[in-house]
Amino acid sequence: MTQLPRSSGVLLHPTSLCGGHGVGDLGPSARLFVDRLALARQRWWQVLPLNPSDYLGSPYSATSAMAMSPILCDLGDLVERGWLKASELPDDVPGRVAFDRVTSTKDAAMRLAFGRTPPVLKGFGEFRERQTAWLSNWALFSALRVRHGGDWRQWPAEIVRRDEAALQAARSDLADEIRFAEFSQWILHAQWTALRQYARSQGVGIIGDMPIFVAMDSADVWSEREIFKVDEHGNASVVAGVPPDYFSPTGQKWGNPVYRWDVLASKDYSFWRDRIGAVRECCDLVRIDHFRGFEAYWEVPAEAPTAEIGVWRPGPGVEFFKWVERAFGEVPFIAEDLGMITDAVHRLRDRCHLPGMKVMQFGFDGDPNHPFLPHRYPEHCVAYTGTHDNDTTLGWFRSAGEDVQRNVREYLMAADGGIVWPLIEALLASAAALTIVPFQDLYELGNDARLNLPGTSSLQNWSWRMTPDQLGD
């Protein structure tokens, strides 16, 4: 990868925007946010995965690694196309996102619009053909979820085992529902493409996010279970996670199925070809979440209550990234190399010439040469005050012990007063080529604006949204 140009940007997932009928979306607020970034001379907008989230709103537990989340749909666009009336739009409820409600209301509005579309939609057929590698499986999976509900492993046995006669019958029986799923993805991709082009016109690039693992209850595992360590019924004896670390004393048992890397290699990594191709269409830079899993990943017994008991298994290593280079040429990745990182992970990152991540909040344990202190950052890295998994900088500082608070003030030579902007300024003054600041830190917001607390399943996670006045200036 070529050296990143020295630049900065803001981390904000689209669902955290204001407006959008109860959840931030790809509509006017997104464009206004791009305008504000450009006005502030910011080069980058970093987002989280754009895929369909789980019922708690986590974009890291998506029902598809390729599809986009329908709750991001700009319903105003459907009004402009003449498929909805303004009076039919759901109320724009301010405050935190209620994912169950917005999922229902957006789905109802999109179905209403779908029922009014003309028989021939310009560009729809071309989209279906271009995206057929993943879209056909996703659309059938989505239609079957509407018919049978819940986890695909609880569907009728012939559908679970993907009996071809049963699938053909389902395609015929659910033809309208399948077309609706395809229509929804067409609209979402069109809206995202327009937004991305607008951002480019304003000099703003998009940094996307690609989790290494996929959710068990996903179209990916249902349709390609031979590349995962699951049996014919979708049951797994081992799942992915991480051992105890900064975020959790008992580790994190994610529950994602782990890959059969040997099978993936025998298929010329076709699944990853589709994934990387999809994210490259959407983004200019891509953060690879849990990069260390490509060197070695933590495999946890499925029945274990926590991730404390597990074993490290080798990942595909440098051979995978050599394949990426052969398949795509230069791919602009950022390696999320946080957590329990070994020299072997660093060697893999450096051999692939990928920038790693530095998170300032981790640097104040008293070691004057801690690698996460800004004066230690190399040029080829991406530096953050915090990520989506951290508390806001103000929330972190307030909850830190007296020793950490003293270390921060001594480092900044700030005896009293505000602490967030001096930390941001220290980050921007570092050698790091690229610096990213979460939106919440720009407004010095506290703990109540935290986006996610890892290892928990709280309705508060992922639900924070900005207020309209915070986008006003």
Coordinates of C-alpha atoms in Angstrom, one line a residue:
M1 CA 0.0 0.0 0.0
T2 CA 1.3 3.5 -0.8
Q3 CA 1.9 5.9 2.0
L4 CA -1.3 7.7 3.2
P5 CA -1.3 11.4 2.6
R6 CA -1.2 13.5 5.8
S7 CA -4.8 14.1 6.6
S8 CA -7.5 13.8 9.2
G9 CA -11.1 12.9 9.5
V10 CA -14.1 12.0 11.7
L11 CA -15.5 8.7 12.9
L12 CA -19.3 8.6 12.8
H13 CA -21.6 5.8 11.8
P14 CA -24.5 7.0 9.6
T15 CA -27.1 5.6 12.1
S16 CA -25.8 8.2 14.5
L17 CA -26.8 11.1 12.3
C18 CA -29.8 13.2 13.2
G19 CA -32.9 13.1 11.1
G20 CA -33.8 10.0 9.0
H21 CA -37.1 9.1 10.7
G22 CA -35.8 7.7 13.9
V23 CA -32.3 6.6 12.7
G24 CA -29.6 8.4 10.8
D25 CA -29.6 7.4 7.1
L26 CA -28.2 8.3 3.7
G27 CA -30.4 11.4 3.3
P28 CA -30.0 15.2 3.8
S29 CA -28.2 14.9 7.1
A30 CA -25.5 12.7 5.6
R31 CA -24.9 15.3 2.9
L32 CA -24.9 18.1 5.5
F33 CA -22.3 16.1 7.5
V34 CA -20.1 15.9 4.4
D35 CA -20.5 19.7 3.9
R36 CA -19.4 20.2 7.5
L37 CA -16.4 17.9 7.0
A38 CA -15.3 19.8 3.9
L39 CA -15.8 23.1 5.6
A40 CA -13.5 21.9 8.5
R41 CA -11.0 20.7 5.9
Q42 CA -11.4 17.1 6.9
R43 CA -10.4 14.6 4.3
W44 CA -12.1 11.4 5.6
W45 CA -15.4 10.2 7.0
Q46 CA -15.0 6.8 8.7
V47 CA -18.0 4.6 9.1
L48 CA -18.7 1.2 10.7
P49 CA -19.9 -1.8 8.6
L50 CA -22.9 -0.8 6.5
N51 CA -24.4 -4.3 6.6
P52 CA -27.8 -5.3 8.1
S53 CA -27.3 -5.2 11.9
D54 CA -28.7 -7.7 14.4
Y55 CA -31.7 -6.9 16.6
L56 CA -29.5 -4.9 19.0
G57 CA -28.2 -2.8 16.2
S58 CA -24.7 -4.2 16.0
P59 CA -23.3 -3.8 12.5
Y60 CA -20.6 -6.4 13.5
S61 CA -23.2 -9.1 13.7
A62 CA -24.8 -8.8 10.3
T63 CA -27.1 -11.1 8.4
S64 CA -25.0 -10.5 5.3
A65 CA -21.4 -9.6 4.7
M66 CA -22.3 -8.0 1.4
A67 CA -25.8 -6.5 1.7
M68 CA -26.5 -3.0 3.0
S69 CA -28.8 -2.3 6.0
P70 CA -32.3 -1.3 5.0
I71 CA -32.6 1.1 7.9
L72 CA -30.1 3.3 6.1
C73 CA -32.6 4.0 3.3
D74 CA -33.4 7.6 2.7
L75 CA -37.2 7.5 2.5
G76 CA -37.3 11.1 1.2
D77 CA -35.6 9.8 -2.0
L78 CA -38.6 7.5 -2.5
V79 CA -40.9 10.5 -2.2
E80 CA -38.9 12.3 -4.8
R81 CA -39.2 9.3 -7.1
G82 CA -43.0 9.4 -6.7
W83 CA -43.3 6.1 -4.9
L84 CA -44.2 7.5 -1.5
K85 CA -46.2 10.5 -0.3
A86 CA -44.7 12.8 2.3
S87 CA -47.7 12.1 4.5
E88 CA -46.8 8.4 4.5
L89 CA -43.4 8.9 6.0
P90 CA -42.9 7.7 9.6
D91 CA -42.4 10.3 12.4
D92 CA -38.8 11.4 12.9
V93 CA -38.4 10.4 16.5
P94 CA -35.4 12.2 18.0
G95 CA -33.0 10.7 20.5
R96 CA -31.5 7.2 20.6
V97 CA -32.3 4.7 17.9
A98 CA -35.0 2.1 18.8
F99 CA -33.8 -0.6 16.3
D100 CA -36.9 -2.8 16.5
R101 CA -39.2 0.2 15.8
V102 CA -37.1 1.8 12.9
T103 CA -36.6 -1.6 11.3
S104 CA -40.4 -2.1 11.2
T105 CA -41.3 1.4 10.1
K106 CA -38.6 1.6 7.3
D107 CA -39.6 -1.9 6.1
A108 CA -43.3 -0.9 5.9
A109 CA -42.5 2.3 4.0
M110 CA -40.1 0.6 1.5
R111 CA -42.8 -2.1 0.9
L112 CA -45.3 0.6 0.1
A113 CA -42.9 2.2 -2.3
F114 CA -42.1 -1.1 -3.9
G115 CA -45.7 -1.8 -4.6
R116 CA -45.9 1.4 -6.7
T117 CA -42.8 1.0 -8.8
P118 CA -43.2 0.6 -12.6
P119 CA -42.7 -2.9 -14.1
V120 CA -39.4 -1.9 -15.6
L121 CA -36.9 0.0 -13.4
K122 CA -34.0 1.6 -15.2
G123 CA -30.7 0.1 -13.9
F124 CA -32.4 -2.5 -11.7
G125 CA -31.6 -5.4 -14.1
E126 CA -28.0 -4.3 -14.5
F127 CA -27.6 -4.1 -10.8
R128 CA -29.0 -7.6 -10.3
E129 CA -26.6 -9.0 -12.9
R130 CA -23.5 -7.2 -11.6
Q131 CA -24.2 -8.3 -8.0
T132 CA -25.5 -11.8 -8.6
A133 CA -22.5 -13.4 -6.8
W134 CA -24.1 -12.5 -3.4
L135 CA -27.5 -10.9 -4.2
S136 CA -29.3 -14.1 -5.3
N137 CA -28.4 -15.9 -2.0
W138 CA -29.1 -12.9 0.1
A139 CA -32.5 -12.2 -1.5
L140 CA -33.6 -15.8 -1.0
F141 CA -32.3 -15.8 2.5
S142 CA -34.1 -12.6 3.3
A143 CA -37.4 -13.9 1.8
L144 CA -37.1 -17.1 3.8
R145 CA -36.5 -15.1 7.0
V146 CA -39.8 -13.3 6.4
R147 CA -41.6 -16.7 5.8
H148 CA -40.0 -18.7 8.6
G149 CA -38.6 -16.1 11.0
G150 CA -35.7 -16.4 13.4
D151 CA -32.5 -18.4 13.1
W152 CA -32.1 -20.3 9.8
R153 CA -31.0 -23.3 11.7
Q154 CA -34.6 -23.6 12.9
W155 CA -36.1 -23.5 9.4
P156 CA -37.6 -26.6 7.8
A157 CA -35.0 -29.3 7.4
E158 CA -35.0 -29.4 3.6
I159 CA -34.3 -25.6 3.6
V160 CA -31.6 -25.9 6.2
R161 CA -29.7 -28.5 4.2
R162 CA -30.4 -26.5 1.0
D163 CA -32.2 -29.3 -0.9
E164 CA -32.3 -28.0 -4.5
A165 CA -35.9 -29.0 -5.1
A166 CA -36.9 -27.2 -1.9
L167 CA -34.9 -24.1 -2.9
Q168 CA -36.5 -24.0 -6.3
A169 CA -39.9 -24.3 -4.8
A170 CA -39.1 -21.4 -2.4
R171 CA -37.8 -19.2 -5.3
S172 CA -41.1 -19.7 -7.1
D173 CA -43.3 -19.3 -4.0
L174 CA -41.5 -16.3 -2.7
A175 CA -40.8 -14.6 -6.0
D176 CA -42.3 -11.3 -4.9
E177 CA -40.5 -11.2 -1.6
I178 CA -37.2 -12.0 -3.3
R179 CA -37.8 -9.2 -5.8
F180 CA -38.5 -6.8 -2.9
A181 CA -35.2 -7.8 -1.2
E182 CA -33.3 -7.2 -4.5
F183 CA -35.2 -3.9 -5.0
S184 CA -34.2 -2.7 -1.5
Q185 CA -30.5 -3.4 -2.1
W186 CA -30.7 -1.6 -5.5
I187 CA -32.2 1.5 -3.8
L188 CA -29.6 1.4 -1.0
H189 CA -26.7 1.0 -3.3
A190 CA -27.9 3.8 -5.6
Q191 CA -28.3 6.1 -2.6
W192 CA -24.9 5.2 -1.2
T193 CA -23.2 5.6 -4.6
A194 CA -24.7 9.1 -4.9
L195 CA -23.6 10.0 -1.4
R196 CA -20.1 8.8 -2.0
Q197 CA -19.9 10.7 -5.3
Y198 CA -21.1 13.8 -3.5
A199 CA -18.4 13.3 -0.8
R200 CA -15.8 12.9 -3.4
S201 CA -16.9 16.2 -5.0
Q202 CA -16.3 17.9 -1.7
G203 CA -12.9 16.3 -1.3
V204 CA -14.0 13.8 1.4
G205 CA -13.2 10.1 1.1
I206 CA -15.0 7.2 2.9
I207 CA -13.2 4.8 5.3
G208 CA -15.2 1.6 5.6
D209 CA -15.0 -1.3 7.9
M210 CA -14.8 -5.0 7.1
P211 CA -15.1 -7.5 10.1
I212 CA -12.9 -10.6 9.6
F213 CA -15.7 -12.9 10.8
V214 CA -19.4 -13.1 9.8
A215 CA -22.5 -13.9 12.0
M216 CA -23.7 -17.4 12.4
D217 CA -27.3 -16.4 11.5
S218 CA -26.4 -15.0 8.1
A219 CA -26.9 -15.7 4.4
D220 CA -23.2 -16.3 4.2
V221 CA -23.1 -19.3 6.5
W222 CA -26.4 -20.7 5.3
S223 CA -25.3 -20.6 1.7
E224 CA -21.6 -21.5 2.1
R225 CA -21.3 -23.5 5.3
E226 CA -18.6 -25.7 3.8
I227 CA -16.1 -22.8 4.3
F228 CA -16.9 -22.6 8.0
K229 CA -16.4 -25.0 10.9
V230 CA -20.0 -25.9 11.2
D231 CA -21.8 -29.2 10.5
E232 CA -24.6 -29.8 7.9
H233 CA -27.2 -28.4 10.3
G234 CA -25.2 -25.2 11.0
N235 CA -24.1 -26.3 14.5
A236 CA -20.6 -25.3 15.6
S237 CA -18.4 -27.0 18.2
V238 CA -16.0 -24.0 18.2
V239 CA -16.6 -20.3 17.7
A240 CA -14.6 -17.1 17.5
G241 CA -13.7 -14.7 20.2
V242 CA -10.8 -13.0 22.0
P243 CA -9.1 -13.9 25.3
P244 CA -9.2 -11.6 28.3
D245 CA -7.9 -8.1 27.4
Y246 CA -8.3 -4.4 28.1
F247 CA -12.1 -4.5 27.3
S248 CA -13.1 -7.6 29.2
P249 CA -11.5 -9.6 32.0
T250 CA -13.2 -12.8 30.8
G251 CA -12.5 -12.2 27.1
Q252 CA -15.2 -11.9 24.5
K253 CA -17.0 -14.9 23.2
W254 CA -18.4 -13.5 19.9
G255 CA -20.0 -16.7 18.7
N256 CA -19.1 -16.3 15.1
P257 CA -18.2 -19.4 13.1
V258 CA -14.5 -19.7 12.3
Y259 CA -13.2 -20.4 8.8
R260 CA -11.9 -23.5 7.2
W261 CA -9.0 -21.6 5.6
D262 CA -7.8 -24.7 3.7
V263 CA -11.2 -25.0 2.0
L264 CA -11.3 -21.2 1.2
A265 CA -7.9 -21.6 -0.4
S266 CA -9.0 -24.5 -2.5
K267 CA -11.9 -22.3 -3.8
D268 CA -9.4 -19.5 -4.6
Y269 CA -11.0 -17.5 -1.8
S270 CA -14.1 -16.8 -3.8
F271 CA -16.0 -15.7 -0.7
W272 CA -13.4 -13.1 0.1
R273 CA -13.2 -12.1 -3.5
D274 CA -16.9 -11.1 -3.3
R275 CA -16.5 -9.5 0.1
I276 CA -13.5 -7.3 -0.8
G277 CA -15.1 -6.5 -4.2
A278 CA -18.3 -5.3 -2.4
V279 CA -16.5 -3.1 0.1
R280 CA -14.2 -1.6 -2.5
E281 CA -17.3 -0.5 -4.4
C282 CA -18.4 1.4 -1.3
C283 CA -15.3 2.8 0.2
D284 CA -11.9 4.5 -0.5
L285 CA -10.1 3.0 2.5
V286 CA -11.0 -0.2 4.4
R287 CA -10.3 -0.9 8.1
I288 CA -9.9 -4.7 8.6
D289 CA -11.5 -5.4 11.9
H290 CA -9.5 -8.0 14.0
F291 CA -6.5 -8.1 11.6
R292 CA -4.7 -10.3 14.1
G293 CA -7.0 -13.1 13.2
F294 CA -5.2 -13.5 9.8
E295 CA -2.1 -14.4 11.7
A296 CA -3.8 -16.5 14.5
Y297 CA -7.4 -16.5 15.9
W298 CA -8.8 -17.4 19.3
E299 CA -11.0 -20.5 19.0
V300 CA -13.4 -21.0 21.9
P301 CA -15.5 -24.2 22.6
A302 CA -19.1 -23.4 21.7
E303 CA -20.4 -24.6 25.0
A304 CA -18.0 -22.5 27.1
P305 CA -19.7 -19.7 29.1
T306 CA -16.8 -17.2 28.4
A307 CA -13.8 -16.8 26.2
E308 CA -11.3 -17.5 28.9
I309 CA -10.8 -21.1 27.7
G310 CA -9.7 -21.3 24.1
V311 CA -6.8 -22.0 21.8
W312 CA -4.9 -20.0 19.2
R313 CA -5.2 -21.4 15.7
P314 CA -3.1 -20.3 12.7
G315 CA -4.7 -17.9 10.2
P316 CA -3.9 -17.8 6.5
G317 CA -1.0 -15.4 7.0
V318 CA 0.8 -13.6 4.3
E319 CA -0.3 -16.0 1.5
F320 CA -3.9 -14.6 1.8
F321 CA -2.6 -11.0 1.3
K322 CA -0.5 -12.2 -1.7
W323 CA -3.7 -13.6 -3.2
V324 CA -5.4 -10.2 -2.5
E325 CA -2.7 -8.4 -4.3
R326 CA -2.9 -10.8 -7.3
A327 CA -6.7 -10.6 -7.4
F328 CA -7.2 -6.9 -6.8
G329 CA -3.8 -5.2 -7.2
E330 CA -3.2 -2.6 -4.4
V331 CA -6.0 -2.7 -1.9
P332 CA -6.1 0.2 0.6
F333 CA -6.4 -1.6 3.9
I334 CA -5.9 -0.3 7.5
A335 CA -5.0 -3.1 9.9
E336 CA -6.9 -3.0 13.2
D337 CA -4.0 -4.4 15.3
L338 CA -5.3 -3.7 18.8
G339 CA -5.7 -6.1 21.7
M340 CA -3.4 -9.1 22.4
I341 CA -0.9 -8.4 19.6
T342 CA 2.3 -10.4 19.1
D343 CA 5.5 -9.8 17.1
A344 CA 4.2 -12.2 14.5
V345 CA 1.1 -10.0 14.0
H346 CA 3.3 -6.9 13.6
R347 CA 5.5 -8.8 11.1
L348 CA 2.5 -9.7 9.0
R349 CA 1.2 -6.2 9.1
D350 CA 4.6 -4.8 8.1
R351 CA 5.2 -7.4 5.4
C352 CA 1.9 -6.4 3.8
H353 CA 2.9 -2.7 4.1
L354 CA -0.4 -2.0 6.0
P355 CA -0.8 1.0 8.4
G356 CA -1.7 -0.1 11.9
M357 CA -3.8 1.7 14.5
K358 CA -2.8 3.8 17.5
V359 CA -5.4 4.6 20.2
M360 CA -4.4 7.4 22.5
Q361 CA -6.6 6.3 25.5
F362 CA -4.4 3.2 25.9
G363 CA -1.2 5.2 26.3
F364 CA -1.3 6.7 29.8
D365 CA -0.3 3.8 32.1
G366 CA 2.8 5.7 33.3
D367 CA 5.3 4.4 30.8
P368 CA 6.8 7.6 29.2
N369 CA 7.6 5.5 26.1
H370 CA 4.3 3.7 25.7
P371 CA 3.7 3.1 21.9
F372 CA 0.3 4.6 22.1
L373 CA 1.5 8.0 23.3
P374 CA 1.5 10.5 20.4
H375 CA 5.2 11.2 20.4
R376 CA 5.8 7.5 19.6
Y377 CA 3.6 7.2 16.6
P378 CA 5.3 6.3 13.3
E379 CA 4.3 8.0 10.1
H380 CA 2.7 4.9 8.6
C381 CA -0.2 4.5 11.0
V382 CA -3.8 5.8 11.7
A383 CA -4.2 7.5 15.1
Y384 CA -7.4 7.8 17.1
T385 CA -8.4 9.4 20.4
G386 CA -10.7 6.4 20.7
T387 CA -12.7 4.0 18.6
H388 CA -16.3 2.9 18.5
D389 CA -15.5 0.4 21.3
N390 CA -14.0 3.0 23.6
D391 CA -15.7 5.4 25.9
T392 CA -15.7 9.0 24.7
T393 CA -12.5 10.7 25.6
L394 CA -14.2 12.8 28.3
G395 CA -16.0 9.8 29.7
W396 CA -12.8 7.8 29.7
F397 CA -10.9 10.6 31.5
R398 CA -13.6 11.1 34.1
S399 CA -13.7 7.4 35.0
A400 CA -9.9 6.9 34.9
G401 CA -8.1 6.7 38.2
E402 CA -6.1 9.6 39.7
D403 CA -2.8 8.2 38.4
V404 CA -4.1 8.1 34.8
Q405 CA -5.5 11.6 35.1
R406 CA -2.3 12.9 36.5
N407 CA -0.3 11.2 33.7
V408 CA -2.5 12.8 31.1
R409 CA -2.2 16.3 32.6
E410 CA 1.6 15.9 32.9
Y411 CA 1.9 14.7 29.4
L412 CA -0.1 17.6 28.0
M413 CA 1.4 20.1 30.5
A414 CA -2.2 21.1 31.3
A415 CA -2.7 21.6 35.1
D416 CA -6.4 22.2 34.9
G417 CA -9.2 23.1 32.5
G418 CA -10.6 21.1 29.6
I419 CA -8.7 17.9 28.5
V420 CA -10.4 16.7 25.3
W421 CA -9.2 19.3 22.9
P422 CA -5.6 19.3 24.2
L423 CA -5.6 15.5 23.6
I424 CA -7.0 16.0 20.0
E425 CA -4.3 18.6 19.4
A426 CA -1.6 16.3 20.6
L427 CA -3.0 13.6 18.3
L428 CA -3.0 16.0 15.3
A429 CA 0.6 17.1 16.1
S430 CA 1.9 13.5 16.0
A431 CA 3.8 12.0 13.1
A432 CA 0.8 9.8 12.1
A433 CA -0.1 10.3 8.5
L434 CA -3.8 9.9 9.2
T435 CA -5.7 10.9 12.4
I436 CA -9.4 10.1 13.1
V437 CA -11.4 11.7 15.9
P438 CA -14.9 10.3 16.9
F439 CA -17.6 12.9 16.4
Q440 CA -18.5 12.7 20.1
D441 CA -15.0 14.0 21.0
L442 CA -15.4 17.1 18.9
Y443 CA -18.3 18.2 21.2
E444 CA -16.5 16.9 24.3
L445 CA -19.4 14.6 25.1
G446 CA -19.4 12.3 28.1
N447 CA -20.2 8.7 28.9
D448 CA -23.8 8.9 27.8
A449 CA -22.6 9.4 24.2
R450 CA -20.6 6.2 24.2
L451 CA -21.5 4.1 21.2
N452 CA -20.6 0.6 22.3
L453 CA -19.4 -1.3 25.4
P454 CA -17.7 -4.5 24.2
G455 CA -18.8 -7.8 25.7
T456 CA -22.3 -6.5 26.6
S457 CA -25.7 -6.9 25.0
S458 CA -27.3 -3.6 25.9
L459 CA -30.0 -1.7 24.2
Q460 CA -27.8 1.4 24.8
N461 CA -25.1 0.0 22.5
W462 CA -25.1 1.4 19.0
S463 CA -28.1 3.6 19.6
W464 CA -26.5 7.1 20.3
R465 CA -27.4 9.9 17.8
M466 CA -26.3 13.4 17.5
T467 CA -28.8 16.3 17.9
P468 CA -29.7 18.6 15.0
D469 CA -27.9 21.5 16.6
Q470 CA -24.6 19.5 16.7
L471 CA -24.8 19.4 12.9
G472 CA -25.7 23.0 12.6
D473 CA -22.3 24.7 12.9

